[in-house]
Coordinates of C-alpha atoms and ligand atoms in Angstrom, one line a residue:
M635 CA 123.0 168.8 7.3
A636 CA 124.5 171.3 4.1
E637 CA 121.6 174.1 3.8
V638 CA 122.2 177.9 3.3
P639 CA 123.5 178.6 6.4
E640 CA 126.5 175.9 5.7
V641 CA 126.7 176.8 1.9
E642 CA 126.6 180.4 2.6
T643 CA 129.8 179.9 6.0
L644 CA 132.0 177.9 3.1
V645 CA 131.2 180.6 0.4
R646 CA 132.4 183.5 2.6
D647 CA 135.5 181.3 3.7
L648 CA 136.3 181.0 0.0
R649 CA 136.3 184.7 -0.7
K650 CA 139.2 185.2 2.8
A651 CA 140.9 181.9 1.6
V652 CA 140.7 180.9 -1.6
V653 CA 139.6 183.8 -3.8
G654 CA 143.0 185.6 -5.8
R655 CA 144.8 182.1 -5.8
T656 CA 145.5 179.4 -8.2
I657 CA 144.4 176.6 -8.9
R658 CA 147.5 174.1 -9.8
E659 CA 146.8 170.9 -10.6
T660 CA 142.9 169.2 -10.5
E661 CA 142.3 165.0 -9.5
V662 CA 139.0 163.5 -10.0
L663 CA 139.1 160.8 -7.5
N664 CA 135.7 159.9 -8.0
P665 CA 134.2 160.6 -12.2
A666 CA 131.2 160.2 -10.7
A667 CA 131.1 163.6 -8.5
V668 CA 131.9 165.7 -12.3
R669 CA 128.3 166.6 -13.9
F670 CA 129.9 167.9 -16.8
P671 CA 131.7 168.1 -18.7
T672 CA 133.8 164.9 -18.7
A673 CA 135.7 163.9 -16.1
E674 CA 138.8 164.0 -18.4
E675 CA 138.1 168.0 -19.7
F676 CA 136.7 169.5 -15.9
T677 CA 140.3 167.8 -14.9
S678 CA 142.6 169.5 -18.2
S679 CA 140.2 172.5 -17.6
L680 CA 140.5 172.7 -13.9
T681 CA 144.9 173.9 -14.9
N682 CA 146.4 176.7 -13.3
R683 CA 143.2 178.3 -13.0
V684 CA 142.5 181.6 -11.2
V685 CA 139.9 182.0 -8.8
L686 CA 138.4 185.1 -9.1
D687 CA 135.7 185.3 -7.4
A688 CA 132.9 183.2 -4.8
Q689 CA 129.2 183.4 -4.8
R690 CA 126.2 181.3 -3.6
R691 CA 123.0 180.5 -5.8
A692 CA 120.5 178.9 -3.5
K693 CA 122.8 175.9 -2.4
Y694 CA 124.8 176.0 -5.4
M695 CA 128.9 177.8 -4.9
L696 CA 129.4 179.4 -8.0
L697 CA 133.3 179.7 -8.7
S698 CA 134.6 182.2 -11.2
L699 CA 138.0 181.6 -13.1
L700 CA 140.1 184.2 -14.4
G701 CA 139.4 182.4 -18.2
D702 CA 135.1 182.9 -18.1
D703 CA 134.8 179.4 -17.0
V704 CA 132.5 179.1 -13.2
L705 CA 133.0 176.0 -11.2
A706 CA 129.6 174.9 -9.3
I707 CA 129.0 173.3 -6.6
H708 CA 126.9 171.3 -4.5
L709 CA 127.0 170.1 -1.3
A710 CA 123.4 167.9 -1.6
L711 CA 122.6 166.1 2.1
W712 CA 126.1 165.7 3.3
G713 CA 128.9 166.8 0.9
T714 CA 131.9 169.7 2.2
I715 CA 134.9 171.0 1.1
A716 CA 137.8 172.1 3.0
L717 CA 141.3 173.5 3.0
L718 CA 143.7 171.2 4.1
P719 CA 147.5 171.1 3.7
S720 CA 148.3 168.5 0.4
T721 CA 150.6 166.2 2.7
Q722 CA 148.2 165.6 5.3
A723 CA 146.2 162.0 4.7
R724 CA 142.8 161.9 2.0
L725 CA 139.6 160.6 3.4
S726 CA 138.5 157.5 1.2
E727 CA 135.2 160.0 0.4
T728 CA 137.6 162.1 -1.2
L729 CA 135.6 163.5 -4.3
I730 CA 137.9 166.0 -6.5
I731 CA 140.9 167.8 -5.3
W732 CA 142.0 170.9 -6.3
H733 CA 145.6 171.5 -5.2
L734 CA 146.3 175.1 -5.4
D735 CA 149.3 177.0 -4.8
K736 CA 151.1 177.6 -1.2
D737 CA 151.0 173.2 -1.2
E738 CA 147.3 173.8 -0.2
D739 CA 144.4 171.8 -1.5
L740 CA 140.9 172.0 -1.4
R741 CA 139.1 169.0 -1.5
F742 CA 135.5 168.0 -2.1
I743 CA 133.7 165.0 0.1
D744 CA 130.6 163.5 0.9
K745 CA 130.5 160.8 3.0
L746 CA 127.4 159.6 0.9
G747 CA 129.1 160.9 -2.8
Y748 CA 126.0 162.5 -3.7
A749 CA 128.3 165.8 -3.6
R750 CA 128.4 167.3 -7.4
A751 CA 131.1 169.8 -9.5
A752 CA 130.3 171.4 -12.8
L753 CA 132.4 173.6 -14.9
G754 CA 131.8 175.6 -17.8
P755 CA 130.9 179.7 -19.0
A756 CA 128.3 181.2 -17.0
D757 CA 126.4 181.5 -19.7
V758 CA 126.4 177.4 -20.2
L759 CA 125.9 176.7 -16.3
A760 CA 123.1 178.6 -15.9
E761 CA 121.7 176.7 -18.6
Q762 CA 122.7 172.9 -17.8
L763 CA 122.0 173.6 -14.1
D764 CA 118.7 175.7 -14.6
L765 CA 119.8 178.6 -12.5
K766 CA 117.8 181.6 -14.3
S767 CA 114.8 179.5 -12.7
L768 CA 115.6 179.7 -9.4
G769 CA 113.3 182.2 -7.1
P770 CA 114.4 184.7 -5.4
E771 CA 116.8 184.1 -2.7
A772 CA 115.2 184.6 0.7
L773 CA 118.9 186.4 1.6
D774 CA 118.7 189.1 -0.5
P775 CA 117.3 192.8 1.1
D776 CA 115.1 192.6 -1.8
F777 CA 113.4 189.7 -0.2
T778 CA 110.1 191.1 1.2
V779 CA 107.1 189.7 3.1
D780 CA 105.1 191.5 0.2
V781 CA 107.4 188.2 -2.6
L782 CA 107.2 186.4 -0.1
A783 CA 103.8 186.2 -0.3
R784 CA 103.5 186.9 -4.7
Q785 CA 105.5 183.4 -4.8
L786 CA 102.6 181.5 -1.9
S787 CA 100.0 183.4 -3.9
K788 CA 101.1 180.9 -7.7
R789 CA 100.8 177.5 -5.9
R790 CA 97.9 175.7 -4.8
G791 CA 100.3 173.4 -3.2
V792 CA 100.4 172.1 -0.1
L793 CA 102.9 174.8 2.1
K794 CA 105.9 172.8 3.1
P795 CA 106.9 170.9 -0.6
V796 CA 106.3 174.7 -2.2
L797 CA 108.7 176.5 0.1
L798 CA 111.4 174.0 -0.5
N799 CA 111.1 174.1 -4.0
Q800 CA 114.2 176.0 -5.1
R801 CA 112.0 177.5 -8.1
I802 CA 110.0 179.6 -6.1
L803 CA 112.4 180.2 -3.0
A804 CA 115.7 180.3 -3.1
G805 CA 117.0 179.4 0.0
L806 CA 115.3 176.7 2.9
G807 CA 116.7 173.0 2.9
N808 CA 114.4 170.6 5.0
R809 CA 115.9 171.4 8.7
D810 CA 115.3 175.2 7.9
T811 CA 111.3 174.8 6.8
D812 CA 110.8 173.0 9.5
E813 CA 112.4 175.2 12.3
S814 CA 110.6 178.4 10.6
L815 CA 107.3 176.7 9.9
W816 CA 107.5 176.4 14.2
L817 CA 108.7 180.2 14.4
A818 CA 105.7 181.6 12.7
G819 CA 103.6 179.4 14.6
I820 CA 102.3 177.6 11.2
D821 CA 101.5 173.9 10.1
P822 CA 103.3 172.4 7.3
R823 CA 100.5 170.8 5.3
R824 CA 98.5 174.0 5.2
S825 CA 97.7 175.3 1.4
A826 CA 100.4 178.1 0.1
A827 CA 98.0 180.0 -1.5
S828 CA 95.9 179.7 2.1
L829 CA 98.3 182.3 4.2
T830 CA 96.9 185.3 5.1
G831 CA 98.5 188.7 6.1
D832 CA 99.6 187.8 8.7
E833 CA 100.3 184.4 9.0
L834 CA 102.8 186.2 5.5
V835 CA 104.8 188.6 8.5
R836 CA 105.6 185.9 10.6
L837 CA 106.6 183.3 7.9
H838 CA 109.7 186.3 6.6
A839 CA 110.1 186.5 10.1
G840 CA 110.6 182.5 11.1
I841 CA 113.1 182.6 7.4
I842 CA 115.5 185.2 8.0
Q843 CA 115.9 184.7 11.2
M844 CA 116.2 181.1 11.3
L845 CA 119.1 181.6 8.3
T846 CA 120.7 184.9 9.6
E847 CA 121.1 183.0 12.7
G848 CA 122.9 180.0 11.7
I849 CA 124.9 182.1 9.1
A850 CA 125.8 184.4 12.7
L851 CA 127.2 180.8 14.3
R852 CA 128.3 179.8 11.0
G853 CA 126.1 176.8 10.0
T854 CA 126.3 173.0 11.2
Q855 CA 129.0 171.4 9.7
R856 CA 132.4 172.1 9.3
D857 CA 133.4 175.8 7.9
L858 CA 136.5 175.3 5.3
F859 CA 139.1 175.1 7.7
G860 CA 137.3 172.7 9.7
R861 CA 136.1 174.4 12.3
K862 CA 132.6 173.8 13.0
G863 CA 129.8 176.0 13.0
Q864 CA 127.4 176.6 16.1
A865 CA 124.8 176.6 14.9
V866 CA 121.9 173.1 16.4
H867 CA 121.5 170.8 13.0
R868 CA 118.0 169.6 16.3
R869 CA 117.0 173.0 17.3
Y870 CA 113.3 173.5 18.0
I871 CA 111.8 171.2 16.9
F872 CA 113.9 169.4 14.2
E873 CA 114.5 165.1 14.1
K874 CA 112.8 166.1 18.3
A875 CA 109.7 163.9 17.3
R876 CA 108.1 163.3 21.0
Q877 CA 110.1 165.6 22.1
P878 CA 108.4 168.8 24.2
C879 CA 108.0 171.5 21.8
P880 CA 109.7 174.6 23.3
R881 CA 106.9 176.8 23.2
C882 CA 103.7 175.1 24.6
G883 CA 105.3 171.5 26.3
K884 CA 102.9 169.3 24.0
R885 CA 104.8 167.0 21.8
I886 CA 106.3 166.8 19.0
A887 CA 105.1 165.5 16.1
Y888 CA 106.8 163.6 12.6
L889 CA 105.2 162.6 9.5
K890 CA 106.3 162.9 5.7
I891 CA 104.8 165.4 3.5
G892 CA 105.9 165.2 -0.1
G893 CA 108.7 162.0 0.6
R894 CA 110.7 164.6 3.4
N895 CA 110.2 164.3 7.2
T896 CA 108.5 167.2 8.7
F897 CA 109.1 167.9 12.1
Y898 CA 106.0 170.1 13.9
C899 CA 103.5 171.0 17.1
P900 CA 100.3 170.0 16.2
N901 CA 98.8 172.3 19.5
C902 CA 101.0 175.8 18.4
Q903 CA 100.9 175.3 14.4
H904 CA 98.1 176.2 13.0
Ligands
LIG1329 ZN1 104.0 174.1 20.9

């Protein structure tokens, strides 16, 4: 599942292997994968463009191009990108191919077909993708316990959906939220504004631990070069309903919160 550790791993790989190189030609195999502009404009604009930089904002990969455009890539649930020799056979689930220099391709692949790309000047992209509304980045050094406290105190809703709302905090996906709440010993059904000072400290530490370990292990998916990340998708509790909690041994529970699969330990998360 493509959450922040997986996206950050790919962005770091892009900086190493794609920044400074040229997109010679672009082939859109599934026009639905281009959010904007039209697939035709997307293809013609992405001809002989040099990639200047790769950054991440929430779950977006943002590639700055020479000539002021930014290429945004969002992997949705299971999308990925891969750097491959141009001669390599194409998978049927390939959405877009960026033909680079040195006979290599950057291929945008998603078995479910939900992943999307977009292109435009930085300000247009920020507007259309609503990037300015995103909350603080959980991995930013400025993300402190105080910032978390301030972001949660604004909301009266249930804790888990609030943590998943990228306008409140940019960086947590479904899996990483459940694992962070388990590390912190906090029930996902709590009201977001009800956390005590001590709970906020534990939740902040849990979020940072999940994300930094996930990135250090290079996520759970394949990286840009096809190497499998070493982070474990089902780590402590995620998708482990009815198995023993690694902390207390009681059974892990499953329920849906805000339509999202949620796993937690009713015995040690309060
Ligand atoms: Zn437990």
